[in-house]
Coordinates of C-alpha atoms and ligand atoms in Angstrom, one line a residue:
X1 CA 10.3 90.2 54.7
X2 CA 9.1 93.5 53.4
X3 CA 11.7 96.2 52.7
X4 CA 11.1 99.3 55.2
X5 CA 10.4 102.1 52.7
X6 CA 11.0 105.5 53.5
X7 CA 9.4 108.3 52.3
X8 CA 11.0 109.1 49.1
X9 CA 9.9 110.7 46.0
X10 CA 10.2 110.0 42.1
X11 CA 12.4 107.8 40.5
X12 CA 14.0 106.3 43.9
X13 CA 10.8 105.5 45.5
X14 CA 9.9 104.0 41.7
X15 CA 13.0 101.7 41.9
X16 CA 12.6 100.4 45.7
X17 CA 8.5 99.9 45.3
X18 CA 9.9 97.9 42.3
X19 CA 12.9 95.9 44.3
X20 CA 10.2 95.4 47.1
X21 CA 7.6 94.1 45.0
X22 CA 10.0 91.7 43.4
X23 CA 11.3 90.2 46.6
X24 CA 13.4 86.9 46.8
X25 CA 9.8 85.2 47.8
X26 CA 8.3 85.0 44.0
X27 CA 11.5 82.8 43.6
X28 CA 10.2 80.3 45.7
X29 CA 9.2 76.9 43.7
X30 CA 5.6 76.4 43.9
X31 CA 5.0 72.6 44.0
X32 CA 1.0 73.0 43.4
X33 CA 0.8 74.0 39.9
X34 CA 1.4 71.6 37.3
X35 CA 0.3 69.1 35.1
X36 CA 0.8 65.2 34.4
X37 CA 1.5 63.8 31.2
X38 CA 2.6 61.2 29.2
X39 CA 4.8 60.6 25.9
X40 CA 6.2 57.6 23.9
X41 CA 9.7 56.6 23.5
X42 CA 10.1 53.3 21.9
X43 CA 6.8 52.5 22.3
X44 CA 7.0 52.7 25.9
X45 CA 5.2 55.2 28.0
X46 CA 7.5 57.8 29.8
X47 CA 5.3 59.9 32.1
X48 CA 6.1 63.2 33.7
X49 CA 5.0 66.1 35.8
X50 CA 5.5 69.5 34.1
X51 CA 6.1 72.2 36.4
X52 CA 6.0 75.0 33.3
X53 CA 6.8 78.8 32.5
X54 CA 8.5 79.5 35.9
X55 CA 10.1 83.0 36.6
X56 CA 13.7 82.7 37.6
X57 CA 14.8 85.9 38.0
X58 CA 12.4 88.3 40.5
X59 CA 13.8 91.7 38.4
X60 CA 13.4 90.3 34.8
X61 CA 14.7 92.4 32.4
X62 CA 12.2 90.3 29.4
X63 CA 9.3 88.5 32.1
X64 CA 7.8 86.5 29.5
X65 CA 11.3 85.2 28.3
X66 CA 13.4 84.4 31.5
X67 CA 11.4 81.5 32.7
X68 CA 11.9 77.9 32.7
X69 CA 9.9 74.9 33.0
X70 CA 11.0 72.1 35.4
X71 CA 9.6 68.0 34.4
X72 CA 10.2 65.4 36.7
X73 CA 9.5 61.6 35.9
X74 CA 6.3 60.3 37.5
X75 CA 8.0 57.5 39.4
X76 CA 10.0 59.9 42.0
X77 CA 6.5 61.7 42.8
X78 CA 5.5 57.7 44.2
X79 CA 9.2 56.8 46.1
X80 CA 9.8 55.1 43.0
X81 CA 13.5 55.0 40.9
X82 CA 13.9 54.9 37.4
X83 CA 17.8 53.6 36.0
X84 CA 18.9 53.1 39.4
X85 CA 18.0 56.7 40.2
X86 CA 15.6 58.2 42.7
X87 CA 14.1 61.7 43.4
X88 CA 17.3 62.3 45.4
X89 CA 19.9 60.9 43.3
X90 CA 18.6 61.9 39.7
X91 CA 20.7 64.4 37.9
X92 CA 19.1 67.4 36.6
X93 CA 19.3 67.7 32.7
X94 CA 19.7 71.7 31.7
X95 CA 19.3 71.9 27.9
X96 CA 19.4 75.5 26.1
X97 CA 17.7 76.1 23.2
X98 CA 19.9 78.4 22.1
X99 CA 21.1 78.7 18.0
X100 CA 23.0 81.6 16.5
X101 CA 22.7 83.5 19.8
X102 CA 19.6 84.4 19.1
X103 CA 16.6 83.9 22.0
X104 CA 16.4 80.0 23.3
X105 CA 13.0 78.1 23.9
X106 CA 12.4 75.8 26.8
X107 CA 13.4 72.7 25.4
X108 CA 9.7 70.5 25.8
X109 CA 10.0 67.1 26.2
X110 CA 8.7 66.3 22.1
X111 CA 8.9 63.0 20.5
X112 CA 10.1 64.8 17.6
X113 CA 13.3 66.7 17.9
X114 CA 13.6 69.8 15.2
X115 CA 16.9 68.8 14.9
X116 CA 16.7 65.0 14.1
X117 CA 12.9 64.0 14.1
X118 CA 13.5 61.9 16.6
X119 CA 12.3 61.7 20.4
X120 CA 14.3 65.0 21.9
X121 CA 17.0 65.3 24.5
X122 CA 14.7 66.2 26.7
X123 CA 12.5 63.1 26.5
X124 CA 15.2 60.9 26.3
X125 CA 16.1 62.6 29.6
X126 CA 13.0 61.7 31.3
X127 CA 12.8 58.2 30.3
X128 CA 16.4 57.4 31.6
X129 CA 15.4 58.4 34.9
X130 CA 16.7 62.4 35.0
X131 CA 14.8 65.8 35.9
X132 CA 14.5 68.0 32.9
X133 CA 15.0 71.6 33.7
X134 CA 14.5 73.9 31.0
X135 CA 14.9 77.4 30.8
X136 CA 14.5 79.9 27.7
X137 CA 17.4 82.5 27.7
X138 CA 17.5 86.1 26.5
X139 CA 19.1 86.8 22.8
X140 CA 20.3 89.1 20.7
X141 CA 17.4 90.3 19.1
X142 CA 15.3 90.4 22.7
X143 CA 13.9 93.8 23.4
X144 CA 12.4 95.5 26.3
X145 CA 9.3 97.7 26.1
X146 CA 11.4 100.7 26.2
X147 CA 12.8 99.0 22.9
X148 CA 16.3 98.3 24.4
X149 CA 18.0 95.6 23.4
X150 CA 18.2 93.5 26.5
X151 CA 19.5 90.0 25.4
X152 CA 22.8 91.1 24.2
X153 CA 26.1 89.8 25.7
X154 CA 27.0 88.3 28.3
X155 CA 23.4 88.0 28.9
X156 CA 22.7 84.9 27.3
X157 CA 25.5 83.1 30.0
X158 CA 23.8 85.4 32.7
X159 CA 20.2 83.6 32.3
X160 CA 21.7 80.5 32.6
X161 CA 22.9 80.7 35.5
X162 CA 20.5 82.4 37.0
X163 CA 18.2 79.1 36.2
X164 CA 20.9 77.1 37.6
X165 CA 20.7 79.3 40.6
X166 CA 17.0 78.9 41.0
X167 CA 17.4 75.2 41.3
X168 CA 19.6 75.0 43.8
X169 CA 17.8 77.9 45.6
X170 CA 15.1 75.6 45.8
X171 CA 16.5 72.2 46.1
X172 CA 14.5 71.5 49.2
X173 CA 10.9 72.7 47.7
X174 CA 11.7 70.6 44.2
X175 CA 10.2 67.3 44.3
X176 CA 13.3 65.2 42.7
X177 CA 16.3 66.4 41.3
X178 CA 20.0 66.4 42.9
X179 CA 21.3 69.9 42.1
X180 CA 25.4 68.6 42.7
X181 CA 24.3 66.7 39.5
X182 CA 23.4 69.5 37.2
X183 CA 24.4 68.8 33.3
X184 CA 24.1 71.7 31.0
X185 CA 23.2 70.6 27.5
X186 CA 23.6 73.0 24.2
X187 CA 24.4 73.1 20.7
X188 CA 26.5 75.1 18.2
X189 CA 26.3 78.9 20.1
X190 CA 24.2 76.4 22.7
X191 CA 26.8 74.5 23.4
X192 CA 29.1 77.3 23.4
X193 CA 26.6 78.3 26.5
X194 CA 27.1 75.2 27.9
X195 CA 31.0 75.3 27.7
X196 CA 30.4 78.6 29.5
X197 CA 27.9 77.2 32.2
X198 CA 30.6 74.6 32.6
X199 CA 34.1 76.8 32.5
X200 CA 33.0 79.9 34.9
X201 CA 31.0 78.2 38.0
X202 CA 31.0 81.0 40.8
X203 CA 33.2 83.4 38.5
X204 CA 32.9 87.3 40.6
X205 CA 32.3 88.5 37.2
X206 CA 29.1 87.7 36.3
X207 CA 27.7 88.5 40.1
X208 CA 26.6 92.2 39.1
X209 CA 24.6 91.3 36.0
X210 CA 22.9 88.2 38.2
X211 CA 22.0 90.5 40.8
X212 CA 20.6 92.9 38.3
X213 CA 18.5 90.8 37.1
X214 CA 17.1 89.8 41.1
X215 CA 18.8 85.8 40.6
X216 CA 18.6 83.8 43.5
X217 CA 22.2 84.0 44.3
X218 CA 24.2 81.4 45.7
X219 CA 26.2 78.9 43.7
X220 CA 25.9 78.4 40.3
X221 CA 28.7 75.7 38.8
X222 CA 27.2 72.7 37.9
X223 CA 28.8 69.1 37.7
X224 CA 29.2 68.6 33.8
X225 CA 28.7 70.4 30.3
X226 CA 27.2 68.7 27.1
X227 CA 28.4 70.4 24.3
X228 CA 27.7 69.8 20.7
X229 CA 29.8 71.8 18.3
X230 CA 30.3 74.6 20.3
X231 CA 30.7 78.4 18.9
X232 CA 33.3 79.7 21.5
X233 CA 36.5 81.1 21.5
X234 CA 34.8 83.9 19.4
X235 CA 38.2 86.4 19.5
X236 CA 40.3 83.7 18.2
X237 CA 38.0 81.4 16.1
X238 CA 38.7 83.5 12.8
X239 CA 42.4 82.6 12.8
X240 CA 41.6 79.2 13.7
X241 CA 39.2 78.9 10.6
X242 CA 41.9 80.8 8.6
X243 CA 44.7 78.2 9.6
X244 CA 42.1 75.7 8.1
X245 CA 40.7 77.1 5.3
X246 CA 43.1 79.7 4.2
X247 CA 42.9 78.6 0.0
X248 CA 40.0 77.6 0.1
X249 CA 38.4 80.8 -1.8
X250 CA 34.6 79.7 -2.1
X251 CA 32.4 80.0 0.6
X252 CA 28.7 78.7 1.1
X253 CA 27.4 80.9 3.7
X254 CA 24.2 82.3 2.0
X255 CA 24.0 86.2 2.4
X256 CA 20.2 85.8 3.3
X257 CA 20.8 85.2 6.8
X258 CA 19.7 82.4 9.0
X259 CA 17.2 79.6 7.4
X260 CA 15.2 77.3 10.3
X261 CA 15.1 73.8 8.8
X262 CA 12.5 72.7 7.1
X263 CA 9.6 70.6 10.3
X264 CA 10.5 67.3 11.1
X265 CA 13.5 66.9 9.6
X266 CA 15.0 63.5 10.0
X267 CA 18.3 62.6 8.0
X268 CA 21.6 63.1 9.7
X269 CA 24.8 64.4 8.3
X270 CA 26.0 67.9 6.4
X271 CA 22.5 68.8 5.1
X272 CA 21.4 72.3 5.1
X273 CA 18.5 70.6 6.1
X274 CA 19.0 69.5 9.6
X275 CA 21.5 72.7 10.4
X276 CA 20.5 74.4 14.2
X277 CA 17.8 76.6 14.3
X278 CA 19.3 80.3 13.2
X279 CA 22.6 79.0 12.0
X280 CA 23.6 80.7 9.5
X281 CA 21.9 79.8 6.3
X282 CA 23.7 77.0 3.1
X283 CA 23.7 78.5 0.0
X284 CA 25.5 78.5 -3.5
X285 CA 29.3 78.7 -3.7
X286 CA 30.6 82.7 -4.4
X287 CA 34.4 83.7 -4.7
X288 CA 35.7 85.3 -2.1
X289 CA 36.6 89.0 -2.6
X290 CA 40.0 90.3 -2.5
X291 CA 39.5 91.9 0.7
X292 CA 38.6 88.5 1.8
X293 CA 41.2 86.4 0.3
X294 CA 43.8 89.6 1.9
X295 CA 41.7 88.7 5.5
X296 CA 42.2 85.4 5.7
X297 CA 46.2 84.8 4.6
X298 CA 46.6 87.5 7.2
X299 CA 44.5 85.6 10.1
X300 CA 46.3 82.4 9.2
X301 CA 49.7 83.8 9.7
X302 CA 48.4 85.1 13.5
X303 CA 47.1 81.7 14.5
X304 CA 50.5 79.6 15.4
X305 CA 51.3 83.1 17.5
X306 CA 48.1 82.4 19.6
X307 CA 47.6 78.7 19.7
X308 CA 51.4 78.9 20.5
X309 CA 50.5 81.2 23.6
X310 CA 48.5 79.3 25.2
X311 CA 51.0 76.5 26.9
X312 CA 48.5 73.3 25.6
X313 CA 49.7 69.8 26.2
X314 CA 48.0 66.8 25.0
X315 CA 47.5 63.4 27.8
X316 CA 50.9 62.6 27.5
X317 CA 52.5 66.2 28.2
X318 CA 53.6 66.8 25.3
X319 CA 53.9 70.7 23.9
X320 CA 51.1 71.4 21.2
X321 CA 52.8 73.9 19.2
X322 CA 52.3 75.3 15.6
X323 CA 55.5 76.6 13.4
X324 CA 55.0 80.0 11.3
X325 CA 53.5 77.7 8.8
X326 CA 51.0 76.3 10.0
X327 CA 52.4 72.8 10.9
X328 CA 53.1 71.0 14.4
X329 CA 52.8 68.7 16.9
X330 CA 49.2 70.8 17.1
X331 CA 48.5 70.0 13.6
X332 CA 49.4 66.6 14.2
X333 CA 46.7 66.5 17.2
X334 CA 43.9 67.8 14.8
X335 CA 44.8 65.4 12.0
X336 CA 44.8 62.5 14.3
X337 CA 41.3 63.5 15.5
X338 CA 40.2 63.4 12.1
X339 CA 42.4 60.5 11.6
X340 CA 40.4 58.8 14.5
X341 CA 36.7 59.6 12.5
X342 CA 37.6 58.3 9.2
X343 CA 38.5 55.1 11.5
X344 CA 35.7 54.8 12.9
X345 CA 33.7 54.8 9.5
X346 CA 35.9 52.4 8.4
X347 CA 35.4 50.0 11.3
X348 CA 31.3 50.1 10.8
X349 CA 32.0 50.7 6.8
X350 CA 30.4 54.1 6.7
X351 CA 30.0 55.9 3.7
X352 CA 33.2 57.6 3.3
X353 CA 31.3 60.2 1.6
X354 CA 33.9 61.0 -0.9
X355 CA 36.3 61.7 1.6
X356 CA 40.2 62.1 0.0
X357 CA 42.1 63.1 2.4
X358 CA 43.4 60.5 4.1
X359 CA 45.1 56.8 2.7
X360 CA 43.2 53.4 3.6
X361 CA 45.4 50.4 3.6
X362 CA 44.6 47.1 5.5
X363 CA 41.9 49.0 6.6
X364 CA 43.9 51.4 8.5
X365 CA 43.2 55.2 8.1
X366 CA 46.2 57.2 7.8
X367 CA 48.5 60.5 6.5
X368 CA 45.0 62.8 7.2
X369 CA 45.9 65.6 4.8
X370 CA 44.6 68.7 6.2
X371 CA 44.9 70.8 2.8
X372 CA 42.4 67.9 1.1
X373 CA 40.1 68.5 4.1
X374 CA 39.7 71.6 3.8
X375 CA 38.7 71.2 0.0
X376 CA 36.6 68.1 0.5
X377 CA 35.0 69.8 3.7
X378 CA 34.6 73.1 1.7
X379 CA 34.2 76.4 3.3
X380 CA 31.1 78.1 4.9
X381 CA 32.0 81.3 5.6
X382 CA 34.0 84.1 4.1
X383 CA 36.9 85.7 6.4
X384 CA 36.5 86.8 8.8
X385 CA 34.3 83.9 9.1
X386 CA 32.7 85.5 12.8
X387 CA 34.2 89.0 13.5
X388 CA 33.1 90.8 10.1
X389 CA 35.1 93.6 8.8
X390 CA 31.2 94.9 8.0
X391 CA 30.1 93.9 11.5
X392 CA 27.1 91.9 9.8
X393 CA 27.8 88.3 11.7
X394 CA 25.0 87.2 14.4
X395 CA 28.3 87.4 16.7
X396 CA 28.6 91.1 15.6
X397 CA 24.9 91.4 16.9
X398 CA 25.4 89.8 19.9
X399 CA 28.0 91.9 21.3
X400 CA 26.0 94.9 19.8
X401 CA 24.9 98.1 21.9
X402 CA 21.6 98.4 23.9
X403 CA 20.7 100.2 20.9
X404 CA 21.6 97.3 18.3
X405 CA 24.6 99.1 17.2
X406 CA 26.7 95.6 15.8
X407 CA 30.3 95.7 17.4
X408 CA 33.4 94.2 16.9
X409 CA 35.0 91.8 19.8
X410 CA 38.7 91.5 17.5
X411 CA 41.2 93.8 17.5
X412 CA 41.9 92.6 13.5
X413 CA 38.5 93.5 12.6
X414 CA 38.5 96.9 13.8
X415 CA 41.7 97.2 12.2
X416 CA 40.2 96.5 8.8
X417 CA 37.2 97.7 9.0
X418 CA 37.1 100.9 6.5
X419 CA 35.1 102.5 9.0
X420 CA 36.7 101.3 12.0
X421 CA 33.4 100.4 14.2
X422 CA 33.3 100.3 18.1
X423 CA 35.1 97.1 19.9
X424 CA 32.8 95.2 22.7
X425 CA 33.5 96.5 26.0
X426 CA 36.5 94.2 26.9
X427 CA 34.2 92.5 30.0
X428 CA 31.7 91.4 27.7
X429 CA 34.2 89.5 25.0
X430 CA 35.5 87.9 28.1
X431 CA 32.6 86.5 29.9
X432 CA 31.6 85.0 26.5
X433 CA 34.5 83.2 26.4
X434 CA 35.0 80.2 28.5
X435 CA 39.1 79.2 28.0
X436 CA 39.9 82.9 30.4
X437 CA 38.0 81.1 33.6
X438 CA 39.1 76.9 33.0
X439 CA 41.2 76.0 36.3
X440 CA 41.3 80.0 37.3
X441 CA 41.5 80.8 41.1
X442 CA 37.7 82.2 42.7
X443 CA 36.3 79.8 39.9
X444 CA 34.8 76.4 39.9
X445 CA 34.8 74.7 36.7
X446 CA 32.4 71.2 36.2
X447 CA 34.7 68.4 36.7
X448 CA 33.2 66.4 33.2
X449 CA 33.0 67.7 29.7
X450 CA 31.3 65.9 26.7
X451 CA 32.5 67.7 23.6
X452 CA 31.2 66.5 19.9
X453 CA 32.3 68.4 16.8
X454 CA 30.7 66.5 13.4
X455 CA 33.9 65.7 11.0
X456 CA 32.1 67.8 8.1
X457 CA 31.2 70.7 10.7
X458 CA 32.8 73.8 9.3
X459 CA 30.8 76.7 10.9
X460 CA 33.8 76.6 13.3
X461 CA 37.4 74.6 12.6
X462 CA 37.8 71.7 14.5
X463 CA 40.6 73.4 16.0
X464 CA 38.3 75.9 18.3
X465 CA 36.7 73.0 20.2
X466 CA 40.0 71.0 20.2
X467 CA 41.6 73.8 22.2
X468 CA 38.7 73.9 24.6
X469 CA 39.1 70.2 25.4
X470 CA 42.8 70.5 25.5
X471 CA 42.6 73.3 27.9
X472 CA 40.0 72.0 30.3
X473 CA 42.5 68.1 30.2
X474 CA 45.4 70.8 31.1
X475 CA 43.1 71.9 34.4
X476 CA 42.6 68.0 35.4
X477 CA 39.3 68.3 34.3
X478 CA 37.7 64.8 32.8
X479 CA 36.9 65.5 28.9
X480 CA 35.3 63.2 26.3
X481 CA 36.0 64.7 23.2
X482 CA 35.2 63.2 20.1
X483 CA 35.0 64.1 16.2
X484 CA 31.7 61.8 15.3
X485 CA 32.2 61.2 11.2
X486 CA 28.7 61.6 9.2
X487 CA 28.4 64.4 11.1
X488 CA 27.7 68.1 9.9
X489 CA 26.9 71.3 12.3
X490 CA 24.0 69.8 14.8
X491 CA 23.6 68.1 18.2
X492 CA 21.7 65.6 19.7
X493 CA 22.4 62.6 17.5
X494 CA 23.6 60.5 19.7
X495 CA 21.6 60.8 22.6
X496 CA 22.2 57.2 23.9
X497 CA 26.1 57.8 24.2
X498 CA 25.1 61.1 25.2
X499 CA 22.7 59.3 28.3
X500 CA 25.3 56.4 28.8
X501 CA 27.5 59.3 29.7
X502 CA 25.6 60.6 32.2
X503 CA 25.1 57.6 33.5
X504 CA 28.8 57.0 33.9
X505 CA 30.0 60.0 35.5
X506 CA 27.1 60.1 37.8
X507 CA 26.4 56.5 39.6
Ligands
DHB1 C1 25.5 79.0 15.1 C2 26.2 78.6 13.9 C3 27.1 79.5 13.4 O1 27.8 79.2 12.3 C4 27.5 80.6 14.1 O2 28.4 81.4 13.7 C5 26.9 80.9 15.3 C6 25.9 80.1 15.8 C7 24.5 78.0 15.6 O3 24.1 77.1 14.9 O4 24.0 78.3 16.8

């Protein structure tokens, strides 16, 4: 319906011709542009029709980037079903494609992932019977053509769920999909996105920055979040990597910035080779400096304060607590975690890859160490290992100003920093950070988690993604949480649990 328009001059009568032009109606799924296609997996053909480079927000604030592209498996467009699904019951897979907060890429169907060579999520999707829908999401280097920076946070979560929005604003115009069974899938900052998409469906915070941005509006929670080795809790992960790696005074975090992996990689495992797009780059051990080493003894101390504050239990209701020093029943949930991983590579006799930290006897894994971990894992990053006293972190840039200005989003970092830079705007650390919405009234968070952390991962402790699971288990929420050994920083490795998953929590 057309907007009546008064007579108005100048910048008003600019903004309503805009809001006019840009009505709900260019939001509406257009079924008649496509194209069919058809890809291998195992030998087998898995065809698909690709509805690509759809708008899903009518005021864009970056056209060309806020845009998805929606594939739907051949069979559904015939009455056909595919894994016991059809068009109606099929869950709709929602991968990001975003790394290191910078901008995400629709996530193509490709029978070679960047991450692991192999057929991608999003194939895999297709063949097992799901729509793919997958939308590219502003980051923080996005700019408008005024040169503002637009992509900055929250407005990587904002995207998101404006594409989720989209979808179920057109549930009755898609040709298969069932938008009660939308799974968000992400890794590293992605799946710190997912966790995000998962923890704050319907949250009244994020309803001004949608509506800027002309989303489709209505709900936007979805029914589970796939998250590889998410990057979250970003105002308390420093303390948590402190209370890990605290003594550990070599770092590997190359100061050249972030370092794509090299095409087609394949291996699997701590390689800098199959690291996430625009994580942060591998590169020779350095000491830390003395106002590093200070940094980090001081964030250890502060973690058993906050971990402590937080009123965790595990299944059984017992209190996860830390002492002053570091030790605790919580302690004694991370070590059996690992504990569990160095199990499981004894049960398939994995390479133990050196690994010293626990005790092996009847072929039992036991007395996890976490000092020896933290030696054997080693250390990426210098501390602060996210909220740099310098403000140089890709976490500093994403809750940087319109103008690029890096900011802090801890109070300790601001503290320290000689020259005492600006702190995030309180709203935007919190609507980065999924653990303030979990099981909060006004919010609906997705009933099913899948959360994977590689036991060699240290571009966050194992302790951040622990909490997360812990927290969403407190809410009643169903979690599969798992520390996969082998594994480094990356996703997508195990994309048949992964599917089998889906599977489960969906038929
Ligand atoms: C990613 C990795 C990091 O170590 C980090 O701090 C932020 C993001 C990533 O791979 O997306």
């Amino acid at each position: 319906p057309a907007l009546p328009l008064p007579p108005l001059s100048g910048e008003a009568a600019e903004v309503l011709t805009a809001l006019a032009g840009a009505n709900m109606a260019s939001l509406a799924f257009d079924p008649s542009s496509y194209t069919d296609e058809t890809l291998v997996v195992n030998g087998k053909p898995v065809a698909f029709r690709a509805y690509r480079n759809i708008p899903y927000a009518a005021l864009p604030k970056d056209a060309e980037r806020q845009r998805m592209s929606i594939f739907i498996p051949a069979a559904y467009l015939t009455g056909g079903t595919i894994n016991g699904y059809t068009a109606k019951t099929a869950p709709i897979f929602l991968p990001n494609g975003v790394g290191g907060y910078m901008p995400g890429e629709i996530q193509e169907p490709s029978e070679r992932s960047r991450m692991t060579g192999a057929p991608n999520a999003s194939l895999i999707a297709l063949s097992r019977g799901l729509v793919v829908a997958a939308p590219a999401i502003r980051g923080r280097t996005d700019k408008d053509a005024s040169g503002s920076y637009i992509g900055k946070a929250p407005s990587l979560v904002v995207d998101y769920k404006a594409a989720v929005q989209y979808l179920r604003y057109n549930a009755a115009r898609l040709p298969a999909g069932n938008t009660d069974r939308i799974i968000a899938n992400g890794t590293s900052a992605g799946g710190a996105l997912s966790a995000l998409l998962g923890a704050t469906g319907g949250s009244a915070d994020y309803a001004d920055a949608l509506a800027e941005i002309g989303a489709a509006g209505g709900r936007d929670d979805i029914y589970a979040a796939s998250c590889y080795c998410p990057i979250t809790d970003l105002d308390h992960a420093d303390m948590a990597y402190e209370w890990i790696f605290a003594g550990v005074n070599d770092y590997h975090q190359s100061a050249k910035g972030s370092m794509p992996p090299a095409a087609g990689a394949a291996s699997s495992g701590n390689t800098a080779v199959n690291r996430p797009l625009n994580a942060p780059a591998e590169g020779a051990a350095a000491p830390m400096t003395e106002e590093q080493s200070t940094a980090s003894a001081r964030l250890k101390e502060l973690y058993p304060a906050y971990l402590n504050s937080l009123g965790l239990k595990d299944a059984s209701g017992s209190p996860m607590l830390l002492n002053p020093d570091g030790t605790g029943s919580f302690a004694e949930y991370v070590k059996a975690l690992y504990q569990a991983s160095a199990q499981s590579a004894l049960d398939r006799k994995a390479d133990l890859g050196g690994a010293d930290w626990f005790t092996v006897r009847d072929g039992k894994a036991a007395n996890v160490d976490l000092t020896k971990y933290a030696a054997w894992a080693t250390r990426l990053k210098a501390a602060p290992a996210f909220d740099k006293l310098d403000r140089s972190s890709g976490e500093n840039d994403v809750f940087g100003t319109t103008a690029n200005v890096p900011r802090h989003f801890t109070d300790f970092a601001r503290r320290y920093d000689p020259a005492h830079g600006d702190l995030a705007p309180d709203a935007d650390i919190r609507r980065m950070n999924p653990l303030g919405y979990i099981g909060t009234a006004g919010v609906k968070t997705a009933p099913h988690f899948r959360i994977r952390h590689g036991a060699k991962d240290r571009d966050t402790a194992l302790a951040v993604p622990a909490v997360l699971a812990l927290r969403l288990q407190n809410a009643g929420i169903d979690v599969d949480f798992a520390v996969p050994w082998g594994q480094g920083h990356g996703g997508d490795y195990d994309l048949d649990e992964l599917f089998n998953w889906i599977d489960r929590i969906c038929k």
